[in-house]
Coordinates of C-alpha atoms in Angstrom, one line a residue:
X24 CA 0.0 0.0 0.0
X25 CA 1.3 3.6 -1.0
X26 CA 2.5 6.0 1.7
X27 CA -0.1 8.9 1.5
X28 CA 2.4 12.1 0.9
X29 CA 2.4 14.5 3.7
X30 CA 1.1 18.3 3.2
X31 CA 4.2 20.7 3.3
X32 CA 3.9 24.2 3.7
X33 CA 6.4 26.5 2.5
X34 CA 6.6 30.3 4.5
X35 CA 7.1 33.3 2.7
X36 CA 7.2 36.9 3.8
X37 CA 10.3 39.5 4.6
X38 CA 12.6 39.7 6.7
X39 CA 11.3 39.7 10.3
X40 CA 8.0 39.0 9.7
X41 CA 7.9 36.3 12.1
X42 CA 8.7 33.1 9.5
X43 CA 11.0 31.5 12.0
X44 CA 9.0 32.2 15.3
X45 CA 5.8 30.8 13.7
X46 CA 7.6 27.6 12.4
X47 CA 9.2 27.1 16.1
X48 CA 5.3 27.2 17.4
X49 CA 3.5 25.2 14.7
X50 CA 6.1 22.8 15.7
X51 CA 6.4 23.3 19.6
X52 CA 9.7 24.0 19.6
X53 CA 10.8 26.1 22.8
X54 CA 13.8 27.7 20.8
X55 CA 14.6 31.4 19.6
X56 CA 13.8 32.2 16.6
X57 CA 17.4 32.8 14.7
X58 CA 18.0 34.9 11.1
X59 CA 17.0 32.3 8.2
X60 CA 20.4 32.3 5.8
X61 CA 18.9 29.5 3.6
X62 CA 16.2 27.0 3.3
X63 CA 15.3 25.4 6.7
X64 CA 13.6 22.3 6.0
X65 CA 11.4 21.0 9.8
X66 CA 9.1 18.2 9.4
X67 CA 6.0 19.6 7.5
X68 CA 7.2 23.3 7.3
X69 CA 9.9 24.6 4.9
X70 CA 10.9 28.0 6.4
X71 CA 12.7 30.6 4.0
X72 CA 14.9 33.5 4.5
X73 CA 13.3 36.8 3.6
X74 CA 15.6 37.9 1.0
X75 CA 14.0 35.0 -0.8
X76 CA 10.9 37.5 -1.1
X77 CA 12.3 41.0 -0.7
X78 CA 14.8 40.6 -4.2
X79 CA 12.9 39.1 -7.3
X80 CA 16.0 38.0 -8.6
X81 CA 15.6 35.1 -5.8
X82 CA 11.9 34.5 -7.0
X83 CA 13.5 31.6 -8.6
X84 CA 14.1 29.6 -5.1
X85 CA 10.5 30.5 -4.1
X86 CA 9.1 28.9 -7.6
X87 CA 11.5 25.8 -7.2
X88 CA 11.1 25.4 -3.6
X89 CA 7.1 25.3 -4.1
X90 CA 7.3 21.7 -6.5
X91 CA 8.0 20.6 -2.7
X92 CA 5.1 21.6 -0.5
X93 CA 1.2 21.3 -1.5
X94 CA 0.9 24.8 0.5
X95 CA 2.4 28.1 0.4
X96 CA 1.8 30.5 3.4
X97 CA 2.2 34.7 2.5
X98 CA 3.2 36.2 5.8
X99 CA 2.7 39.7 6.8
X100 CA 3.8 41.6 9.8
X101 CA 0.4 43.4 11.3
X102 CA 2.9 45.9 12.3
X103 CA 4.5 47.1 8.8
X104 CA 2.4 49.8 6.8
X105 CA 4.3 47.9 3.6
X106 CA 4.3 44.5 2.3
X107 CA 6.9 43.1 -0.1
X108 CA 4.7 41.1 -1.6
X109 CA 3.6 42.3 -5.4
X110 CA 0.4 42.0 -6.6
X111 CA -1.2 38.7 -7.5
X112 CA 2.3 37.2 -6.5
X113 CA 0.1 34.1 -5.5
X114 CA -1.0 33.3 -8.9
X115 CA 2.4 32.5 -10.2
X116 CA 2.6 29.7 -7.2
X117 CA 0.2 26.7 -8.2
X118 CA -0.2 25.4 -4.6
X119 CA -2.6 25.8 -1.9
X120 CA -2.3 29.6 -0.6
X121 CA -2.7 30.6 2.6
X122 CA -2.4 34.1 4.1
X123 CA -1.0 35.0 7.8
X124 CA -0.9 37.8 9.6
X125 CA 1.4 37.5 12.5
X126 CA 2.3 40.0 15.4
X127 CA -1.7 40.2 16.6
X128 CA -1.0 40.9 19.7
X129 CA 2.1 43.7 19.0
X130 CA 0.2 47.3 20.7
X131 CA 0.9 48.5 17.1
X132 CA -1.2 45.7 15.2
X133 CA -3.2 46.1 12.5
X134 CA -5.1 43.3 11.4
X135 CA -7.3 45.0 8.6
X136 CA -4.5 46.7 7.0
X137 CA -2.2 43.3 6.7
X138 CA -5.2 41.0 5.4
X139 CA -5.4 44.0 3.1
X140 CA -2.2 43.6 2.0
X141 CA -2.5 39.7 1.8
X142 CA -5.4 40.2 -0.4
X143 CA -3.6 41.7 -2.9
X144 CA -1.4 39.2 -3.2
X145 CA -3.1 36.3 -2.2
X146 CA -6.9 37.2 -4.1
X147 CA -8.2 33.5 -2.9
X148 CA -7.8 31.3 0.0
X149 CA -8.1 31.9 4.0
X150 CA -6.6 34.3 6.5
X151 CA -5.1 33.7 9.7
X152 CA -4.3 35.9 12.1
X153 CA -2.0 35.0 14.6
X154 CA 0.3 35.3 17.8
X155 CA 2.8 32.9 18.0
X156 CA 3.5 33.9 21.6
X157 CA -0.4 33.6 22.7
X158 CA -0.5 30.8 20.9
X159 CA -3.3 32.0 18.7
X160 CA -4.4 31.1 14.9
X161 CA -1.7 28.1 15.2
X162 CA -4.7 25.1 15.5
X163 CA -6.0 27.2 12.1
X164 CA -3.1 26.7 10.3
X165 CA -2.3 23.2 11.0
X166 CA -5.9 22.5 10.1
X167 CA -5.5 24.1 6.8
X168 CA -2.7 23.0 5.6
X169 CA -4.1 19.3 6.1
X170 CA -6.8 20.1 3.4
X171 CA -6.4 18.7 -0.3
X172 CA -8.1 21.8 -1.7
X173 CA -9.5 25.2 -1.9
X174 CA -12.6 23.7 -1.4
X175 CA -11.5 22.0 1.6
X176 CA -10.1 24.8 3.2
X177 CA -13.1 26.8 2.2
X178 CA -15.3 24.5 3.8
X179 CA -13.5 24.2 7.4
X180 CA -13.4 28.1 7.5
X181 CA -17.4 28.0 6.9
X182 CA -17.8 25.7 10.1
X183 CA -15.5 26.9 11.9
X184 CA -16.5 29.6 14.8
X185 CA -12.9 31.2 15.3
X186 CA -12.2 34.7 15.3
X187 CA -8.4 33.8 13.9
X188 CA -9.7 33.1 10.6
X189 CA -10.9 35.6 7.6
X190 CA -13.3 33.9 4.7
X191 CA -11.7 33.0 1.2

């Protein structure tokens, strides 16, 4: 009997946007969060440097590394006014898209204007928003990234009561 492949998800977002702190807490891991110099692969999560996303010229990786995971998670800082991510950037990646807004619970936070931001991006698929410290939005994400497909995902955001999760 064949081995049913494991969903991967691959992080995206700039530099300090949280990549590295959310990987550690999807996974439990009680370590800090270090600077990403290169592809960090951790059982289901392949965690990139930001450079990956800030320079085009490294759009390449991004596009290579994604023929590896079935999901691809856009992560924005709710404390940046900016996002590095251009428009539509999503539609060029042919996996599952998920978007994530981390730093929730910064005093400085804003949630509307980073799903915003997402959006652009990311036009289709879910929302998270979440604090890796509180724990928050993490349940969300592992659920999502166990779907097989938009639909999937579209349905578990329906029935689910959570106020961590935006509609597709």
């Amino acid at each position: 009997m064949a081995k049913a492949k494991q969903h991967r998800a691959m992080l995206i977002g700039a530099i300090g946007a949280g990549k590295s702190t959310l990987t550690n807490a999807l996974l439990g891991r009680d370590v800090p969060a270090i600077k990403t110099q290169s592809l960090l692969y951790y059982d289901w999560i392949v965690d990139t440097p930001g450079e990956y996303t800030e320079n085009p010229l490294f759009y390449k990786n991004i596009m290579a590394t994604a023929l590896e995971v079935t999901h691809v998670l856009f992560v924005q800082d709710a404390t940046k006014s900016k996002t590095i991510f251009p428009p539509g950037f999503a539609s060029g990646i042919p996996k599952l898209s998920i978007g994530v807004v981390t730093k929730i619970d910064a005093p400085n936070a804003d949630r509307v204007r980073a799903a915003k931001q997402i959006r652009k991006a990311m036009p289709d698929g879910p929302i998270v928003y979440v604090s890796a410290y509180e724990k928050q939005g993490l349940d969300e994400i592992r659920s999502l990234v166990a779907c097989n497909s938009r639909l999937q995902m579209r349905e578990y955001c329906l029935n689910l009561e959570s106020t961590n999760i935006s509609d597709m």
